[in-house]
Amino acid sequence: MALIVQKYGGTSVGTTDRIKNVARRVARFHREGHQLVVVVSAMSGETNRLLALAKELSANPNPRELDVVAATGEQVTIGLLAIALEEMGFKARSYTGGQVRILTDNAFTKARILSIDEQNMRADLEAGTIVIVAGFQGVDAEENITTLGRGGSDTSGVALAAALKADECQIYTDVDGVYTTDPRIVPEARRLDTVTFEEMLEMASLGSKVLQIRSVEFAGKYQVKLRVLSSLEDPMVTSRGTLITFEEDHSMEQAIISGIAFTRDEAKISVMGVEDKPGIAYAILGPVAAANIDVDMIVQNIGASGHTDFSFTVNRSEYQKALDVLARERGKVFKAREIIGDSKICKVSVVGIGMRSHVGLASKMFKSLADEGINIQMISTSEIKISVVIDEKYLELAVRVLHKTFELDKPPVPIAGSAV
Ligand code: ASP
Ligand code: MG
C-alpha cells in the first residue's frame, strides 16, 4: 500500500465526463489498496473567466478580493469530484485549502505555502476515505483566502505530497509526459522516461509549460518523487509518463542533452555608451529590480575609452515598463549615449546534465545555428544549459535544427564511462 498524491489540471477536469474519468482512475488506485489524496485545478478556462469578471469591474482589483473570486474555481471541482466518487460507491471528502489549513503568507495572487496541517487528511485516509483538495489556494494567518499564482495547483500537489511524505506525486495533465521539446514544433520529439530534477527546473524556467516552476523547486527541496502523466488515457491503463529523478539515482542511460526549451515572449534592452566604472550595473538594474521587473540574461561588453554597452532581457510584457524606468533614471543615476530595445526576440536553450562532463557542446550548438544563418545576439550558460537569444522569426527553425543536431529524436545512447 502506498500513499499517492494525484494532481489533475484544468483540462483533465474540464467537463463532467472528464471528471468521471478522473474518478475512475482514482477509484482504480484506491481498489489496488493505495491511499489517495487528489488535488484538482479549476475546470479549464474557469480561472481566466473569473479573473476577467473582476477586470470588468475594475482595472486594478484589490488582490485580496481577486483571490476570493479566483479560488472559487477549484471549490467547484473538488465538490464535483467528491460527488462523482460517492456516486461510484466510494467514501470521499473535499477540502478547500483553508479547510486543510494550507497556511500561506499574505502575498495575495502569489502567496507562498508556509505549512500544511495533515492531521485531518490522515484521519480520513486511515478511515479509507479518498481526500480531495482544492489546488491553487490556501489561507493566511488572518484566515484570508490566498492563491499561489497561475498554475499553482502543481505546487499544491507537490507541497501536499511533501507534507504527507507521500510515496509518489503524480501530476496528470493533457500530455503524457515531458518531451524533448514541444511536439507542435518538432513532431519527432520524444517523451522522456526520466528527467532529472535539475533539468526539469531549467526546462520549467526556460519556457516548458508542463510544470509550474515553483512546484519543481518544492519537489527538489523536499525530495518528492514526481511523475508527469496523461489524464486523457484510459483510466484503467497504467502508463509510465516521465519520472523526475534526482541525479544520484540516475543510471548510465542519461542522454547528454535532454531537451530544447524556448520562450517566445522575451525582449532585449541595450543601454549604449555608459561609463565603464564600478556600480554601473547596479545603477542600471537597481531601478529595474525596484520596479519588480525580472531581468534574465545580462551582457556587458569590454569597455573602450572608458565606455561600454550593457544589454539585458526582460519578459516582453514588462518591456515597456522597463524602458520607462530607464528613461526616467537616465541622466539621474546613470548616463548613456542611447537606449535601444528589441521586443522581437526569443530565447532557445539546450538543457542536459551531461554537459557537466562533456565539452564542445556549445560550439556544436553555435555551429548548427550558424549553418542555418541564424545570428546569435546573446549567450548565457550554466552548468547544465546553454541559452541563446535570437530573432523570433527563427525560433521554430532553431528548435528543429538543435533537436536534430543533438539527435533527440533517437533514444539516448548511454554516456560512455560517465562516472559523475
Ligand atoms: N486554476 C489555476 C490556474 O488556472 C491553478 C492551476 O490550474 O494550476 O492558474
Ligand atoms: Mg497547469
Coordinates of C-alpha atoms and ligand atoms in Angstrom, one line a residue:
M1 CA 0.0 0.0 0.0
A2 CA 1.3 3.4 -0.9
L3 CA 0.2 6.9 -0.2
I4 CA -0.2 8.6 -3.6
V5 CA -1.0 12.3 -4.3
Q6 CA -2.5 12.8 -7.7
K7 CA -3.0 16.2 -9.2
Y8 CA -5.3 16.8 -12.1
G9 CA -5.1 20.0 -14.2
G10 CA -7.9 22.1 -15.7
T11 CA -8.2 20.1 -19.0
S12 CA -8.4 16.8 -17.0
V13 CA -11.5 18.1 -15.1
G14 CA -12.8 20.3 -18.0
T15 CA -16.1 18.5 -18.3
T16 CA -18.2 16.3 -16.1
D17 CA -17.3 13.4 -18.3
R18 CA -13.7 14.0 -17.7
I19 CA -14.3 14.3 -14.0
K20 CA -15.9 10.9 -14.2
N21 CA -12.8 9.7 -15.9
V22 CA -10.7 11.1 -13.1
A23 CA -13.0 9.4 -10.6
R24 CA -12.5 6.1 -12.4
R25 CA -8.7 6.4 -12.3
V26 CA -8.7 7.4 -8.6
A27 CA -11.1 4.5 -7.9
R28 CA -8.7 2.1 -9.6
F29 CA -5.8 3.1 -7.4
H30 CA -7.9 3.0 -4.3
R31 CA -9.1 -0.5 -5.2
E32 CA -5.5 -1.5 -5.6
G33 CA -5.1 -0.7 -1.9
H34 CA -3.5 2.8 -2.1
Q35 CA -4.3 5.8 0.0
L36 CA -5.2 8.7 -2.2
V37 CA -5.1 12.5 -1.9
V38 CA -6.4 14.1 -5.1
V39 CA -5.6 17.7 -5.9
V40 CA -7.6 19.4 -8.6
S41 CA -7.4 22.6 -10.6
A42 CA -10.4 24.6 -11.8
M43 CA -12.2 23.4 -14.9
S44 CA -10.2 24.6 -17.9
G45 CA -10.8 28.3 -18.8
E46 CA -12.5 28.9 -15.5
T47 CA -9.8 30.8 -13.7
N48 CA -9.4 33.1 -16.8
R49 CA -13.2 33.6 -16.8
L50 CA -13.3 34.5 -13.1
L51 CA -10.3 36.9 -13.4
A52 CA -11.9 38.6 -16.4
L53 CA -15.1 39.2 -14.4
A54 CA -13.1 41.1 -11.8
K55 CA -11.4 43.1 -14.6
E56 CA -14.8 44.1 -15.9
L57 CA -15.4 45.9 -12.7
S58 CA -12.0 47.3 -12.0
A59 CA -8.8 47.8 -13.9
N60 CA -7.0 47.3 -10.7
P61 CA -8.9 44.9 -8.4
N62 CA -7.9 44.6 -4.8
P63 CA -5.7 41.4 -4.8
R64 CA -7.4 40.1 -1.7
E65 CA -10.8 40.1 -3.4
L66 CA -9.3 38.8 -6.6
D67 CA -8.2 35.7 -4.7
V68 CA -11.6 35.3 -3.1
V69 CA -13.0 35.2 -6.7
A70 CA -10.3 33.1 -8.3
A71 CA -10.3 30.4 -5.6
T72 CA -13.9 29.5 -6.3
G73 CA -12.9 27.7 -9.5
E74 CA -11.2 24.9 -7.5
Q75 CA -14.0 24.8 -5.0
V76 CA -16.4 23.7 -7.8
T77 CA -14.1 20.8 -9.0
I78 CA -13.4 19.4 -5.5
G79 CA -17.1 19.1 -4.8
L80 CA -17.9 17.6 -8.2
L81 CA -15.2 15.0 -8.0
A82 CA -16.3 14.0 -4.5
I83 CA -19.9 13.7 -5.8
A84 CA -18.7 11.5 -8.7
L85 CA -16.7 9.2 -6.4
E86 CA -19.5 8.9 -3.9
E87 CA -21.8 8.0 -6.8
M88 CA -19.5 5.2 -7.6
G89 CA -19.7 3.9 -4.0
F90 CA -16.5 5.3 -2.5
K91 CA -16.0 7.4 0.5
A92 CA -14.6 10.8 -0.5
R93 CA -14.3 14.2 1.2
S94 CA -13.4 17.5 -0.3
Y95 CA -11.3 20.2 1.4
T96 CA -10.7 23.8 0.4
G97 CA -7.1 25.0 1.1
G98 CA -8.4 26.7 4.2
Q99 CA -10.1 23.6 5.5
V100 CA -6.9 21.5 5.2
R101 CA -5.1 24.5 6.6
I102 CA -2.6 25.1 3.9
L103 CA -1.1 28.1 5.6
T104 CA 0.5 30.7 3.3
D105 CA 1.9 34.2 3.6
N106 CA -0.4 37.0 2.7
A107 CA 1.1 37.9 -0.7
F108 CA -2.3 37.7 -2.5
T109 CA -2.3 36.2 -6.0
K110 CA 1.2 34.8 -5.5
A111 CA 1.2 33.5 -2.0
R112 CA 3.8 31.0 -0.7
I113 CA 3.0 28.0 1.4
L114 CA 4.3 28.1 4.9
S115 CA 2.9 25.0 6.4
I116 CA 0.3 22.3 5.9
D117 CA -1.6 20.6 8.7
E118 CA -2.0 17.0 7.6
Q119 CA -4.0 15.8 10.7
N120 CA -7.5 15.7 9.1
M121 CA -6.3 14.3 5.9
R122 CA -4.5 11.5 7.7
A123 CA -7.6 10.6 9.8
D124 CA -9.6 10.4 6.6
L125 CA -7.0 8.3 4.8
E126 CA -6.9 5.9 7.7
A127 CA -10.6 5.5 7.5
G128 CA -10.4 4.6 3.8
T129 CA -11.7 7.9 2.6
I130 CA -10.4 9.5 -0.6
V131 CA -9.2 13.0 0.2
I132 CA -9.8 15.7 -2.4
V133 CA -8.1 19.0 -2.0
A134 CA -8.5 22.3 -3.9
G135 CA -5.3 23.2 -5.7
F136 CA -4.0 26.8 -6.1
Q137 CA -5.3 28.0 -2.8
G138 CA -4.5 28.4 0.9
V139 CA -5.3 30.7 3.8
D140 CA -3.1 33.3 5.6
A141 CA -2.7 33.7 9.3
E142 CA -5.7 36.0 9.4
E143 CA -7.9 33.4 7.6
N144 CA -7.9 35.4 4.3
I145 CA -8.2 33.2 1.2
T146 CA -5.0 33.3 -0.8
T147 CA -3.9 31.9 -4.2
L148 CA -0.5 30.6 -5.2
G149 CA -0.1 32.2 -8.7
R150 CA -1.2 30.9 -12.0
G151 CA -0.6 27.2 -12.5
G152 CA -0.3 26.9 -8.7
S153 CA -2.1 23.6 -8.3
D154 CA 1.1 21.8 -9.3
T155 CA 2.7 23.4 -6.2
S156 CA -0.3 22.4 -4.1
G157 CA 0.1 18.8 -5.2
V158 CA 3.8 18.7 -4.6
A159 CA 3.5 20.5 -1.2
L160 CA 0.8 18.1 0.0
A161 CA 3.0 15.2 -1.1
A162 CA 5.9 16.6 0.8
A163 CA 3.8 17.3 3.9
L164 CA 2.3 13.8 3.9
K165 CA 5.6 12.1 2.9
A166 CA 3.7 10.5 0.0
D167 CA 5.3 7.7 -1.9
E168 CA 4.7 9.5 -5.2
C169 CA 3.2 12.6 -6.5
Q170 CA 1.5 12.1 -9.9
I171 CA 0.8 15.2 -12.0
Y172 CA -1.9 14.3 -14.6
T173 CA -2.1 16.7 -17.5
D174 CA -3.1 16.8 -21.1
V175 CA 0.3 15.4 -22.4
D176 CA 1.7 12.1 -21.4
G177 CA 5.0 13.3 -20.0
V178 CA 7.8 15.7 -20.5
Y179 CA 9.1 15.8 -24.1
T180 CA 12.5 16.6 -25.6
T181 CA 10.8 19.7 -27.0
D182 CA 7.4 20.9 -28.0
P183 CA 5.9 18.3 -30.4
R184 CA 3.9 21.0 -32.1
I185 CA 7.2 22.4 -33.4
V186 CA 9.1 19.1 -33.8
P187 CA 6.8 16.1 -34.5
E188 CA 9.7 13.7 -33.8
A189 CA 10.0 15.0 -30.2
R190 CA 10.2 12.1 -27.8
R191 CA 8.7 11.6 -24.4
L192 CA 11.5 11.2 -21.8
D193 CA 11.1 8.3 -19.4
T194 CA 13.1 10.2 -16.8
V195 CA 14.5 13.7 -16.5
T196 CA 16.5 14.9 -13.5
F197 CA 15.1 17.4 -11.2
E198 CA 17.7 20.0 -12.1
E199 CA 17.0 19.6 -15.8
M200 CA 13.3 20.0 -15.1
L201 CA 13.9 23.1 -13.2
E202 CA 15.8 24.6 -16.1
M203 CA 13.2 23.5 -18.5
A204 CA 10.4 25.0 -16.4
S205 CA 12.2 28.3 -16.1
L206 CA 13.2 28.3 -19.8
G207 CA 9.6 28.0 -21.0
S208 CA 8.4 24.4 -20.8
K209 CA 4.9 24.7 -19.5
V210 CA 4.5 21.2 -18.2
L211 CA 5.1 22.0 -14.6
Q212 CA 4.9 25.3 -12.6
I213 CA 8.5 26.1 -11.7
R214 CA 7.7 26.6 -8.0
S215 CA 6.4 23.0 -7.9
V216 CA 9.7 21.7 -9.2
E217 CA 11.6 23.8 -6.7
F218 CA 9.5 22.3 -4.0
A219 CA 9.9 18.8 -5.2
G220 CA 13.7 19.3 -5.2
K221 CA 13.8 20.8 -1.8
Y222 CA 11.7 18.0 -0.2
Q223 CA 12.8 15.2 -2.5
V224 CA 9.3 14.4 -3.6
K225 CA 9.1 11.6 -6.2
L226 CA 7.3 13.3 -9.0
R227 CA 5.8 11.9 -12.2
V228 CA 4.1 13.6 -15.1
L229 CA 1.3 11.5 -16.8
S230 CA -1.6 11.9 -19.1
S231 CA -5.1 12.1 -17.7
L232 CA -6.7 11.6 -21.1
E233 CA -5.7 8.0 -21.5
D234 CA -7.9 5.1 -20.5
P235 CA -8.1 5.3 -16.7
M236 CA -7.6 1.5 -16.4
V237 CA -4.2 1.7 -18.1
T238 CA -1.0 2.3 -16.2
S239 CA 1.4 4.4 -18.2
R240 CA 4.8 5.5 -17.1
G241 CA 4.8 9.1 -18.1
T242 CA 8.0 10.9 -17.1
L243 CA 9.6 10.4 -13.7
I244 CA 11.6 13.4 -12.3
T245 CA 14.6 11.8 -10.7
F246 CA 17.4 13.0 -8.5
E247 CA 20.8 12.9 -10.1
E248 CA 22.2 10.4 -7.7
D249 CA 19.6 7.8 -8.8
H250 CA 20.5 8.3 -12.3
S251 CA 21.6 5.5 -14.5
M252 CA 24.1 5.5 -17.3
E253 CA 21.2 5.9 -19.7
Q254 CA 21.1 9.6 -19.2
A255 CA 21.5 11.4 -22.5
I256 CA 24.0 14.2 -22.7
I257 CA 21.3 16.6 -23.7
S258 CA 17.7 16.1 -22.5
G259 CA 15.8 18.8 -24.2
I260 CA 15.4 22.0 -26.1
A261 CA 13.4 24.6 -24.3
F262 CA 12.3 28.0 -25.6
T263 CA 10.5 31.2 -24.7
R264 CA 8.8 33.4 -27.2
D265 CA 8.0 36.4 -25.2
E266 CA 11.3 38.0 -24.5
A267 CA 12.6 41.5 -25.1
K268 CA 16.1 42.9 -25.1
I269 CA 17.2 46.3 -23.9
S270 CA 20.6 47.8 -24.6
V271 CA 22.0 50.8 -22.8
M272 CA 24.7 52.1 -25.1
G273 CA 27.8 54.2 -24.1
V274 CA 27.6 54.0 -20.4
E275 CA 30.6 54.8 -18.2
D276 CA 32.8 51.8 -17.6
K277 CA 33.1 52.2 -13.8
P278 CA 32.2 50.4 -10.6
G279 CA 28.5 50.5 -9.8
I280 CA 27.2 50.9 -13.3
A281 CA 25.4 47.6 -13.5
Y282 CA 23.7 48.4 -10.2
A283 CA 22.8 51.9 -11.4
I284 CA 21.0 50.5 -14.4
L285 CA 19.5 47.3 -12.9
G286 CA 18.8 48.6 -9.4
P287 CA 15.8 50.7 -10.5
V288 CA 14.6 47.9 -12.8
A289 CA 14.6 45.5 -9.9
A290 CA 12.9 48.1 -7.7
A291 CA 10.1 48.2 -10.2
N292 CA 9.6 44.5 -9.7
I293 CA 10.8 43.6 -13.3
D294 CA 12.6 40.3 -13.6
V295 CA 15.8 40.5 -15.6
D296 CA 17.1 37.4 -17.3
M297 CA 20.2 37.5 -19.4
I298 CA 22.7 40.2 -18.8
V299 CA 25.7 41.1 -21.0
Q300 CA 28.2 43.8 -20.6
N301 CA 30.9 44.4 -23.2
I302 CA 34.5 45.1 -22.6
G303 CA 34.8 48.8 -22.4
A304 CA 36.7 51.0 -24.8
S305 CA 37.8 54.6 -24.0
G306 CA 36.0 54.5 -20.6
H307 CA 32.7 53.5 -22.0
T308 CA 30.8 50.3 -22.5
D309 CA 27.4 48.8 -23.7
F310 CA 25.1 47.0 -21.4
S311 CA 22.3 44.7 -22.5
F312 CA 19.7 42.6 -20.7
T313 CA 16.5 40.8 -21.4
V314 CA 13.1 41.0 -19.7
N315 CA 9.8 39.4 -20.3
R316 CA 8.0 41.1 -23.2
S317 CA 5.1 42.0 -21.0
E318 CA 7.4 44.2 -19.0
Y319 CA 9.4 45.6 -21.8
Q320 CA 7.7 49.0 -22.0
K321 CA 7.7 49.3 -18.2
A322 CA 11.5 48.6 -18.2
L323 CA 12.1 51.2 -20.9
D324 CA 10.1 53.8 -19.0
V325 CA 12.0 53.1 -15.8
L326 CA 15.3 53.6 -17.7
A327 CA 14.2 56.7 -19.4
R328 CA 13.2 58.1 -16.0
E329 CA 16.6 57.2 -14.4
R330 CA 18.8 58.1 -17.3
G331 CA 20.8 61.3 -16.5
K332 CA 20.0 60.9 -12.8
V333 CA 21.7 57.6 -11.7
F334 CA 23.5 56.8 -14.9
K335 CA 24.4 58.5 -18.2
A336 CA 24.0 56.8 -21.5
R337 CA 24.5 57.7 -25.1
E338 CA 21.5 55.8 -26.3
I339 CA 18.9 53.2 -25.0
I340 CA 17.6 50.8 -27.7
G341 CA 15.3 47.9 -27.5
D342 CA 14.1 45.0 -29.5
S343 CA 10.9 43.2 -28.5
K344 CA 11.1 40.7 -31.4
I345 CA 13.5 38.2 -29.9
C346 CA 13.2 34.8 -28.3
K347 CA 15.4 32.5 -26.3
V348 CA 16.3 29.0 -27.2
S349 CA 18.1 26.7 -24.7
V350 CA 19.8 23.4 -24.8
V351 CA 19.5 21.6 -21.4
G352 CA 21.2 18.5 -20.1
I353 CA 23.2 17.4 -17.0
G354 CA 25.6 15.6 -19.4
M355 CA 27.0 19.0 -20.2
R356 CA 28.9 18.9 -16.9
S357 CA 31.1 16.1 -18.2
H358 CA 31.2 16.9 -21.9
V359 CA 32.9 19.7 -23.7
G360 CA 32.3 21.1 -27.1
L361 CA 28.5 21.2 -26.8
A362 CA 28.4 24.9 -27.1
S363 CA 30.4 25.0 -30.3
K364 CA 28.2 22.3 -31.7
M365 CA 25.2 24.4 -30.9
F366 CA 26.6 27.6 -32.3
K367 CA 27.8 25.8 -35.5
S368 CA 24.4 24.4 -36.2
L369 CA 22.7 27.8 -35.8
A370 CA 25.4 29.4 -37.9
D371 CA 24.9 26.8 -40.7
E372 CA 21.2 28.0 -40.9
G373 CA 22.3 31.6 -40.9
I374 CA 20.8 32.3 -37.5
N375 CA 22.5 35.2 -35.8
I376 CA 23.1 34.8 -32.0
Q377 CA 22.5 38.0 -30.2
M378 CA 23.3 37.0 -26.6
I379 CA 24.5 33.9 -24.9
S380 CA 24.3 32.7 -21.3
T381 CA 25.3 29.4 -19.8
S382 CA 25.0 27.5 -16.6
E383 CA 26.5 24.1 -15.7
I384 CA 23.6 22.3 -17.4
K385 CA 22.3 24.7 -20.1
I386 CA 23.2 27.0 -22.9
S387 CA 20.8 29.7 -23.9
V388 CA 20.9 32.0 -26.9
V389 CA 18.8 35.0 -27.8
I390 CA 17.9 35.1 -31.4
D391 CA 15.4 36.9 -33.7
E392 CA 12.0 35.5 -33.0
K393 CA 11.4 34.7 -36.7
Y394 CA 14.0 31.9 -36.4
L395 CA 12.5 30.2 -33.3
E396 CA 11.0 27.2 -35.0
L397 CA 13.9 26.7 -37.3
A398 CA 16.4 26.9 -34.4
V399 CA 14.5 24.4 -32.2
R400 CA 14.2 22.0 -35.1
V401 CA 17.8 22.2 -36.0
L402 CA 19.1 21.8 -32.5
H403 CA 16.7 18.9 -31.9
K404 CA 18.3 17.2 -34.9
T405 CA 21.9 18.2 -34.1
F406 CA 21.7 16.6 -30.6
E407 CA 19.8 13.6 -32.0
L408 CA 17.0 14.0 -29.6
D409 CA 14.7 12.1 -31.9
K410 CA 16.6 9.0 -31.2
P411 CA 16.6 7.1 -27.9
P412 CA 19.5 8.1 -25.7
V413 CA 22.8 6.4 -26.1
P414 CA 24.4 5.7 -22.7
I415 CA 27.1 8.1 -21.8
A416 CA 30.3 6.1 -22.1
G417 CA 32.1 5.9 -18.8
S418 CA 30.1 8.6 -17.1
A419 CA 31.1 8.3 -13.5
V420 CA 29.8 11.6 -12.4
Ligands
ASP1 N1 -6.7 27.2 -11.8 C1 -5.4 27.9 -11.6 C2 -4.9 28.5 -12.9 O1 -5.5 28.4 -13.9 C3 -4.4 27.0 -11.0 C4 -4.0 25.8 -11.8 O2 -4.7 25.4 -12.7 O3 -2.9 25.2 -11.5 O4 -3.9 29.1 -12.9
MG2 MG -1.2 23.6 -15.1

